[in-house]
CSV table of C-alpha atoms in Angstrom, one decimal:
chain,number,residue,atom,x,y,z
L,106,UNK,CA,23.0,22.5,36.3
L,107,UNK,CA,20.3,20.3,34.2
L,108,UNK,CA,18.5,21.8,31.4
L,109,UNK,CA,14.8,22.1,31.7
L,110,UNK,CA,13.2,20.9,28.3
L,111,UNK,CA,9.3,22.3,27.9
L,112,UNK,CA,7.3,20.3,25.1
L,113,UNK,CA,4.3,21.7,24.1
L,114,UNK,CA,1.8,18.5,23.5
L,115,UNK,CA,-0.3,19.6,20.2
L,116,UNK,CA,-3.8,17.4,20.3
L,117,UNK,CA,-1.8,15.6,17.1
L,118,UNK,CA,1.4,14.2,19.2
L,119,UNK,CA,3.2,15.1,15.8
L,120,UNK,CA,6.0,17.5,15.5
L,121,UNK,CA,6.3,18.7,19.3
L,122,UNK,CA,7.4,21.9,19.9
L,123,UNK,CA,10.4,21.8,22.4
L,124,UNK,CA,11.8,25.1,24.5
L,125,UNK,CA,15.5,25.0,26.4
L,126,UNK,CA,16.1,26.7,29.6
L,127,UNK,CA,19.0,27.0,31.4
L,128,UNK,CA,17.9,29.6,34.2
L,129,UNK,CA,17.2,28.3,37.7
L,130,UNK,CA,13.4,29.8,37.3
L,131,UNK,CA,11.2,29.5,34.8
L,132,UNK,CA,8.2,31.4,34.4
L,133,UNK,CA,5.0,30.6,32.4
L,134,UNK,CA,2.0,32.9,31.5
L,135,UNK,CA,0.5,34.7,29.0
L,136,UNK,CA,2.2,37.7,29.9
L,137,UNK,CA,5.4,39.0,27.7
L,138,UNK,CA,7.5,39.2,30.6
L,139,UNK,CA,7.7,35.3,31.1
L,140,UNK,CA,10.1,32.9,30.0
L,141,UNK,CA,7.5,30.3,28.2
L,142,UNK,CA,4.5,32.5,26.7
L,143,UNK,CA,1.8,31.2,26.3
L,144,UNK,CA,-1.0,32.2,24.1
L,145,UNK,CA,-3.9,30.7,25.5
L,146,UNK,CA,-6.9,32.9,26.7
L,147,UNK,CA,-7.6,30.7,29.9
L,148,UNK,CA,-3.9,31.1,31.1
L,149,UNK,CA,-2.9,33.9,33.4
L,150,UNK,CA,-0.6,36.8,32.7
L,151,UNK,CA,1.6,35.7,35.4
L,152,UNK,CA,0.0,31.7,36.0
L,153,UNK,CA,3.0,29.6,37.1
L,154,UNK,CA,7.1,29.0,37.5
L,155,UNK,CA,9.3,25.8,37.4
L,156,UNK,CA,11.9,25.9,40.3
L,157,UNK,CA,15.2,24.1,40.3
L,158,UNK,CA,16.6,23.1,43.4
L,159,UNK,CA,19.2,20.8,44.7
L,160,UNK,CA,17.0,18.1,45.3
L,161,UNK,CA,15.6,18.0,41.7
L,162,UNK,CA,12.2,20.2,40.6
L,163,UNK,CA,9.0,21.7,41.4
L,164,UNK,CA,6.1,23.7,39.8
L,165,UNK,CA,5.0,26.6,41.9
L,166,UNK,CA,1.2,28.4,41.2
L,167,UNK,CA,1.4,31.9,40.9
L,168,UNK,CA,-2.3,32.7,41.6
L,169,UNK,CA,-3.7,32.1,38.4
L,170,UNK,CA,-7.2,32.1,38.0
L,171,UNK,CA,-7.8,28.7,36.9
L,172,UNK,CA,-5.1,27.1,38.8
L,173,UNK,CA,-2.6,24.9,37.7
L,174,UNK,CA,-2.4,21.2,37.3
L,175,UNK,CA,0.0,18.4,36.9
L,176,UNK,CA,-0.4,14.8,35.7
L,177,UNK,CA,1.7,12.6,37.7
L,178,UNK,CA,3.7,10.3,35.3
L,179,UNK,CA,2.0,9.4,32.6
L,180,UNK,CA,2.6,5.8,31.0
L,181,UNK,CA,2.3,5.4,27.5
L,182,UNK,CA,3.6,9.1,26.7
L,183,UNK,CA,1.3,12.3,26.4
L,184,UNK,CA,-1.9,11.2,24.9
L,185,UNK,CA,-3.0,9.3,28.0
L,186,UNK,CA,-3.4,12.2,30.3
L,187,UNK,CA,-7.0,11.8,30.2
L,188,UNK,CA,-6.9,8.3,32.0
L,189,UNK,CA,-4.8,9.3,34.5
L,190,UNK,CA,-5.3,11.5,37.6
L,191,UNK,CA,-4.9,15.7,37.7
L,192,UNK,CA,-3.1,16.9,40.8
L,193,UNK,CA,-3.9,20.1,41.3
L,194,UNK,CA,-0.8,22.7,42.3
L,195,UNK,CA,-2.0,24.0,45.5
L,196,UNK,CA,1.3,26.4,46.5
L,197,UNK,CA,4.3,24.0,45.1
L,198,UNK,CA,4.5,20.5,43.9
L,199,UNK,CA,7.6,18.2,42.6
L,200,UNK,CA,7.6,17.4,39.5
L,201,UNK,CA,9.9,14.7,37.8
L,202,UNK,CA,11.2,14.4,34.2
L,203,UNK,CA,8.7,13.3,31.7
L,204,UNK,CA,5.5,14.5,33.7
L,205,UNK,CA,2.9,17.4,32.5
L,206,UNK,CA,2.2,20.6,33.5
L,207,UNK,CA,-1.2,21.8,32.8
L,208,UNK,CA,-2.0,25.6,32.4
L,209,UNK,CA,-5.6,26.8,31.1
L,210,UNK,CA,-6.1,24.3,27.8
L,211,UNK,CA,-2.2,24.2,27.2
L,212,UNK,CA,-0.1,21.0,28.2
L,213,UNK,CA,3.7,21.1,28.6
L,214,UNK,CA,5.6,18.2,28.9
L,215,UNK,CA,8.9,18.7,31.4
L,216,UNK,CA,12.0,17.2,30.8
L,217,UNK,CA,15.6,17.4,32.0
L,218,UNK,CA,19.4,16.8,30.2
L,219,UNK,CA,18.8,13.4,31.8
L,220,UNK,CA,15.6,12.1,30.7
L,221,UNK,CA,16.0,8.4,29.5
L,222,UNK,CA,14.5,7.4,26.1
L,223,UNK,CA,14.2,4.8,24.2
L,224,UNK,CA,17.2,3.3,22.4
L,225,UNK,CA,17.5,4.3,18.6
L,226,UNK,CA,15.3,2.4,16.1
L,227,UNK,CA,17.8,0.9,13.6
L,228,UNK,CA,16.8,2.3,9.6
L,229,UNK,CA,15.7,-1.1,7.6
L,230,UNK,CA,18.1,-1.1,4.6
L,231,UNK,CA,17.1,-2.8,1.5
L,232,UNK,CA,18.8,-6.8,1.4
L,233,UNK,CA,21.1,-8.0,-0.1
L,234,UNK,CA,19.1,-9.4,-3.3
L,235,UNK,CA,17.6,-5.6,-3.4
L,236,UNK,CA,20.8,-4.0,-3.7
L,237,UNK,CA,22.1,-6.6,-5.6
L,238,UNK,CA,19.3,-5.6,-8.6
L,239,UNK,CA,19.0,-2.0,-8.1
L,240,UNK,CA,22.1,-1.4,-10.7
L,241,UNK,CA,20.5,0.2,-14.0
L,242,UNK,CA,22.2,-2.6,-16.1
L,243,UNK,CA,20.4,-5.6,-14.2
L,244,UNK,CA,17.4,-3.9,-13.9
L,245,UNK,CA,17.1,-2.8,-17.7
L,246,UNK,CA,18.0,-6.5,-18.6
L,247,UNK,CA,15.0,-8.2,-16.4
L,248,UNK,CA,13.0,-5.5,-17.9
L,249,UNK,CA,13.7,-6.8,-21.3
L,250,UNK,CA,13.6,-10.2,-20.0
L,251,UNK,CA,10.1,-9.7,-19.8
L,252,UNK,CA,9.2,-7.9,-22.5
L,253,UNK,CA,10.7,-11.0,-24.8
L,254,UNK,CA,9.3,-14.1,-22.8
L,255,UNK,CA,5.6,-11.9,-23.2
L,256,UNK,CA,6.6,-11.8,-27.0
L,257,UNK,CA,7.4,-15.6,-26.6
L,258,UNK,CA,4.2,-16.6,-25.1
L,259,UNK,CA,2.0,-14.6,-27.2
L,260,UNK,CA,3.4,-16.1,-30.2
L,261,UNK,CA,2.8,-19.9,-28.7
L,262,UNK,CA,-0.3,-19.1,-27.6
L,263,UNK,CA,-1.5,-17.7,-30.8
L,264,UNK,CA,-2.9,-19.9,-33.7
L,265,UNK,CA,-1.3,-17.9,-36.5
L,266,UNK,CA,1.6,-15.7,-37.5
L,267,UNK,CA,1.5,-12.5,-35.9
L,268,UNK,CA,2.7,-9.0,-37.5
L,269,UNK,CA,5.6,-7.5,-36.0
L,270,UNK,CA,3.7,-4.1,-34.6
L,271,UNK,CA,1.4,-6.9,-32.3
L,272,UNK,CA,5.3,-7.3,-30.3
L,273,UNK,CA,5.8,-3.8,-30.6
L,274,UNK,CA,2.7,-2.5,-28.5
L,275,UNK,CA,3.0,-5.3,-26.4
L,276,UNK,CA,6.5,-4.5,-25.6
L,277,UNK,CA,6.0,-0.5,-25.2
L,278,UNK,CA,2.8,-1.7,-23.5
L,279,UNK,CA,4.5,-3.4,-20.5
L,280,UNK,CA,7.3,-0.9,-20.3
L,281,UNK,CA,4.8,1.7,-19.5
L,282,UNK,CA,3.3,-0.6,-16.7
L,283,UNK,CA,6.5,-1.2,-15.4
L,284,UNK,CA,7.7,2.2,-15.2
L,285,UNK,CA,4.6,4.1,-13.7
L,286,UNK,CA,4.0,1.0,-11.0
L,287,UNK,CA,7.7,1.7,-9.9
L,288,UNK,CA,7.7,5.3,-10.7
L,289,UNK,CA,4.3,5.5,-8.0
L,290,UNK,CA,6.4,3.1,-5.3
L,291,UNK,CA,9.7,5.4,-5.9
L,292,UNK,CA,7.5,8.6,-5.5
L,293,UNK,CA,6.3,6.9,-2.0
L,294,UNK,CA,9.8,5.8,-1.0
L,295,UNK,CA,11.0,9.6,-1.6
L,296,UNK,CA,8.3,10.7,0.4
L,297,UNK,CA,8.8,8.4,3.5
L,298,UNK,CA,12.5,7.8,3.1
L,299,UNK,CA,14.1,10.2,1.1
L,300,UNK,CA,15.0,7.5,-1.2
L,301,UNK,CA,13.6,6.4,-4.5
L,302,UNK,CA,15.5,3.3,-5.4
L,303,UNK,CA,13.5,3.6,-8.4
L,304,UNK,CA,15.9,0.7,-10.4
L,305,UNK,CA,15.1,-1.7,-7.8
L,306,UNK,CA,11.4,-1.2,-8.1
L,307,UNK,CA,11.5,-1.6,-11.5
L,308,UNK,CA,13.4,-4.8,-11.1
L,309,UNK,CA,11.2,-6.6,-8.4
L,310,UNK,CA,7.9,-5.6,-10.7
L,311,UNK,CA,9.6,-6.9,-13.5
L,312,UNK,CA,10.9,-9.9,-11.8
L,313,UNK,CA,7.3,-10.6,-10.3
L,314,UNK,CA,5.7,-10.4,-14.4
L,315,UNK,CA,8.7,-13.1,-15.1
L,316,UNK,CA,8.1,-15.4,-12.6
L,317,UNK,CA,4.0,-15.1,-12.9
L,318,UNK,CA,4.3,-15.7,-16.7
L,319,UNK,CA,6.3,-18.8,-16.2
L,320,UNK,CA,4.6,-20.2,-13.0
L,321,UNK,CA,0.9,-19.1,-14.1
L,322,UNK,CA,0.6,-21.7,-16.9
L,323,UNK,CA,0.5,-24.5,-14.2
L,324,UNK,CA,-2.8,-23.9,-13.1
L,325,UNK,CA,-3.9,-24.2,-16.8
L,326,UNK,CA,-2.1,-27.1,-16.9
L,327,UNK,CA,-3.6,-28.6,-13.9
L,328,UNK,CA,-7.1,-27.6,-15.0
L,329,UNK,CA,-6.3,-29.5,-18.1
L,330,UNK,CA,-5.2,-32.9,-16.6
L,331,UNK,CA,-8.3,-33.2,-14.1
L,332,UNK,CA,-10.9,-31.5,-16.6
L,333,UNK,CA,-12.1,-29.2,-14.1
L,334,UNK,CA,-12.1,-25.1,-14.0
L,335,UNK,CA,-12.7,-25.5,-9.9
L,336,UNK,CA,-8.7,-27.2,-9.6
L,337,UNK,CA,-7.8,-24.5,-12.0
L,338,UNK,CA,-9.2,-21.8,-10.1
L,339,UNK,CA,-7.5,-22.8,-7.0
L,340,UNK,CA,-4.4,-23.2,-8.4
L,341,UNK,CA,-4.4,-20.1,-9.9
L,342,UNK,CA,-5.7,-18.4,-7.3
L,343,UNK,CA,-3.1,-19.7,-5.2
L,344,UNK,CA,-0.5,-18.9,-7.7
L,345,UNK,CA,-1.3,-15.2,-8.0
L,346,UNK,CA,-2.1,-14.5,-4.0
L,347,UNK,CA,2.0,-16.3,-3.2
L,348,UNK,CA,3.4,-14.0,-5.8
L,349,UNK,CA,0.7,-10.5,-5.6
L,350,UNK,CA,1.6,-10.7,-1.1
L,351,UNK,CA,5.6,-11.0,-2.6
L,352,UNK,CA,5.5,-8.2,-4.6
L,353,UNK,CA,3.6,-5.6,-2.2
L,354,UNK,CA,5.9,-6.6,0.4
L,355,UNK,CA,9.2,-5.9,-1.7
L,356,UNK,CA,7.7,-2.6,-2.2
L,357,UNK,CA,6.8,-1.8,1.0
L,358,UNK,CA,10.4,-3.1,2.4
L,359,UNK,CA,11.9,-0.5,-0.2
L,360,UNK,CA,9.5,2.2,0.1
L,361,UNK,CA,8.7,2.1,3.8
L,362,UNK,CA,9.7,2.3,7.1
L,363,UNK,CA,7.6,-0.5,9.1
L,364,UNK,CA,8.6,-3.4,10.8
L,365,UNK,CA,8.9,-6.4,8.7
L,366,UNK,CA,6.2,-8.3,10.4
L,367,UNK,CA,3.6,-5.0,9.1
L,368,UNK,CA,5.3,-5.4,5.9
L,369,UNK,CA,4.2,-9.3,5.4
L,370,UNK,CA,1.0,-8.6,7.1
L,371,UNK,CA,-0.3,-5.9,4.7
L,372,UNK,CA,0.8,-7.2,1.6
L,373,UNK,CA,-0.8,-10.7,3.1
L,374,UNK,CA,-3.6,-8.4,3.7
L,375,UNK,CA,-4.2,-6.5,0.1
L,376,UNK,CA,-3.1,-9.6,-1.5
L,377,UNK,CA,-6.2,-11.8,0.4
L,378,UNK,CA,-8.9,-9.2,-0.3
L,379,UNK,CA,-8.1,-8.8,-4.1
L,380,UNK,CA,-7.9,-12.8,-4.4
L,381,UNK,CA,-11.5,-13.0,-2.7
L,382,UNK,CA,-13.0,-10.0,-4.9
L,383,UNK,CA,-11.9,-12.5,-7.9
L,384,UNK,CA,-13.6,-15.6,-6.4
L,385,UNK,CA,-16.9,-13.6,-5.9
L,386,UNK,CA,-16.6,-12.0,-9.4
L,387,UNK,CA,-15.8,-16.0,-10.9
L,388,UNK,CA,-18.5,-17.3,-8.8
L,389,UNK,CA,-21.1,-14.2,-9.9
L,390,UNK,CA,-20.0,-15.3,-13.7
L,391,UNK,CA,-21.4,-18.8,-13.4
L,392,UNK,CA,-23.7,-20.0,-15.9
L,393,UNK,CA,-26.3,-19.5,-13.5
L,394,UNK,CA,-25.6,-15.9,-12.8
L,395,UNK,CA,-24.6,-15.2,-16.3
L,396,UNK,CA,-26.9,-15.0,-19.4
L,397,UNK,CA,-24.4,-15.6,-21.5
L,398,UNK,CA,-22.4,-18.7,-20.0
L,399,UNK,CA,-18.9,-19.9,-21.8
L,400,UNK,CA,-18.3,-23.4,-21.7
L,401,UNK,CA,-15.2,-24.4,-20.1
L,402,UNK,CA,-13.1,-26.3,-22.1
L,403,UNK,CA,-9.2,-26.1,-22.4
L,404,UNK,CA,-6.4,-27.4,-25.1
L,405,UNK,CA,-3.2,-27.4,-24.2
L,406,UNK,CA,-0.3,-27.5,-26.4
L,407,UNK,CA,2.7,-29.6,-24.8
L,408,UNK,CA,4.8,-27.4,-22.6
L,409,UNK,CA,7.5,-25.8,-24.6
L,410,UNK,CA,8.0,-29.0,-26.6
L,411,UNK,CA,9.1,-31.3,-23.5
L,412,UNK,CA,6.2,-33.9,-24.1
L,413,UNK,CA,4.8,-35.3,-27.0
L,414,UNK,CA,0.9,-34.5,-27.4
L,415,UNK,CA,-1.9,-35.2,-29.6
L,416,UNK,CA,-3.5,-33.2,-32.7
L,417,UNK,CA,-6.8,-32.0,-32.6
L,418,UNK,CA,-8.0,-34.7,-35.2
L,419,UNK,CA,-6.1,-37.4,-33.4
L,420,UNK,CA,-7.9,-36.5,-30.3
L,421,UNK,CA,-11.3,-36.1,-32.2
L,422,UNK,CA,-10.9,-39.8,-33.9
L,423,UNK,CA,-10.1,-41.0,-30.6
L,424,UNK,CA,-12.9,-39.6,-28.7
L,425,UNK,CA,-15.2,-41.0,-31.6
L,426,UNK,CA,-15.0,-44.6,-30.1
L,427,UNK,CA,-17.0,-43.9,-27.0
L,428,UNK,CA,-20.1,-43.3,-29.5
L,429,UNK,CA,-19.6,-46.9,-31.5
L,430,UNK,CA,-21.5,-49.6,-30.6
L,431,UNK,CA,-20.5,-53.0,-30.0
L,432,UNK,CA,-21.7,-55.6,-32.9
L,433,UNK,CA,-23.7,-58.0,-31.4
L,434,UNK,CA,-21.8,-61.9,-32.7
């Protein structure tokens, strides 16, 4: 004999309630006696029973006061019931697996051993390159990666000899960005999947401030060569919305349990609206905006020595031609 299955729909749809029978009758009603009780003031003591017979199963009325009803297969599962017509239960009525059984305010889903579902969703692992850089050694050794190109970059940039305290705090600086970012994404990923994979979050973040330290000066660069902070703002803006979408999605694809295509389309998402809040905040900065305008103007040293480049004065004595006037012969 099949199993009758009785799922009570909460207004939610989350965490449904199921009840196993294996009795040829079951009886529903507010009363003790039944098999399903039900505690709902607007069902009947005694209000209704669930026959199985040979040729499948049927919901019988037991003379309930408000009658009971039954939603003839619903599509879409058991939050559509309002669309769809209410067959009242006059004496009897067959029912099939996966239809719902109305009695006062309550709705029970019925089910059999033999209902068909959907097959299994398969769990989204972490790839390859995740795995790969979720060891602690890896991830501790792009972490200091970072922290010494920052060192680096700040000692180019910088137009005299800094103290050794100034790499210190920038060093414990990023390490304490690094590890509450991935300690927040590791705190979601325990939440939604039990796992932290904390090491590869700390990886990825760190991986995303190597490759944004080393890509970023290209839009300075670019600026530079066509003398314009409009081709420098695009480029960066480019720059940081390709590699701000990356990172969210790494998260996401460790932390969560969406499809792939939602994982690109949020971080696409988040990444989009935080590159447009800059573009209104640069374009509410202009000097017309802003009292106190900076002039745009940018010197660039030559990129870690590759090309020979000119000295300030050199530049200055050259410039001074376009202000001498030609000697009339």
């Amino acid at each position: 004999m099949d199993k009758v299955i009785l799922e009570f729909i909460k207004d939610s749809g989350k965490h449904p309630d199921y009840r196993v029978y294996h009795s040829m009758n079951v009886k529903i009603g507010r009363g003790y006696e039944n098999d399903l009780i039900v505690s709902d003031p607007y069902v009947s003591q005694a209000h209704c029973v669930i026959r199985v017979h040979e040729d499948g199963f049927s919901v019988q009325d037991l003379g309930s006061l408000n009658g009971t009803w039954v939603i003839k297969n619903p599509v879409g599962g058991i939050s559509n019931g309002k669309s769809l017509s209410h067959q009242k239960v006059d004496s009897s009525c067959h029912i099939v697996s996966g239809e719902i059984v109305i009695v006062g305010h309550t709705k029970i889903r019925f089910l059999h051993s033999g209902h068909e579902l959907e097959p299994a969703k398969p769990i989204l692992k972490p790839s390859a390159f995740f795995e790969e850089i979720s060891s602690a050694p890896k991830s501790w050794l792009i972490v200091l990666s970072s922290i010494l190109l920052a060192c680096a970059v700040e000692h180019q940039e910088s137009f005299k000899n800094l103290p050794v305290s100034r790499f210190f705090s920038i060093g414990i600086g990023l390490l304490l960005t690094f590890l509450i970012w991935s300690g927040i994404w590791s705190f979601v990923g325990w939440l939604i999947k039990r796992k932290a994979f904390f090491n590869a979050h700390l990886s990825w973040v760190a991986l995303f401030f190597l490759s944004m330290t080393l890509f970023y000066p290209l839009a300075d660069h670019l600026g530079y060569v066509f003398s314009s902070p409009m081709v420098e703002m695009i480029a960066g803006a480019l720059i940081f919305w390709l590699f701000i979408g990356a990172l969210l999605a790494g998260h996401l694809m460790l932390a969560t349990v969406i499809s792939r295509k939602y994982q690109i389309g949020v971080a696409v998402g988040i990444s989009t609206v935080v590159i447009l809040f800059g573009v209104v905040t640069y374009f509410a900065g202009r000097p017309q905006f802003n009292p106190q305008p900076e002039l745009y103007g940018t010197l660039i040293p030559p990129y870690a020595r590759l090309v020979a480049g000119q000295s300030v004065n050199q530049w200055i004595e050259a410039s001074q031609n376009i202000f001498v006037q030609k000697k009339h012969e």
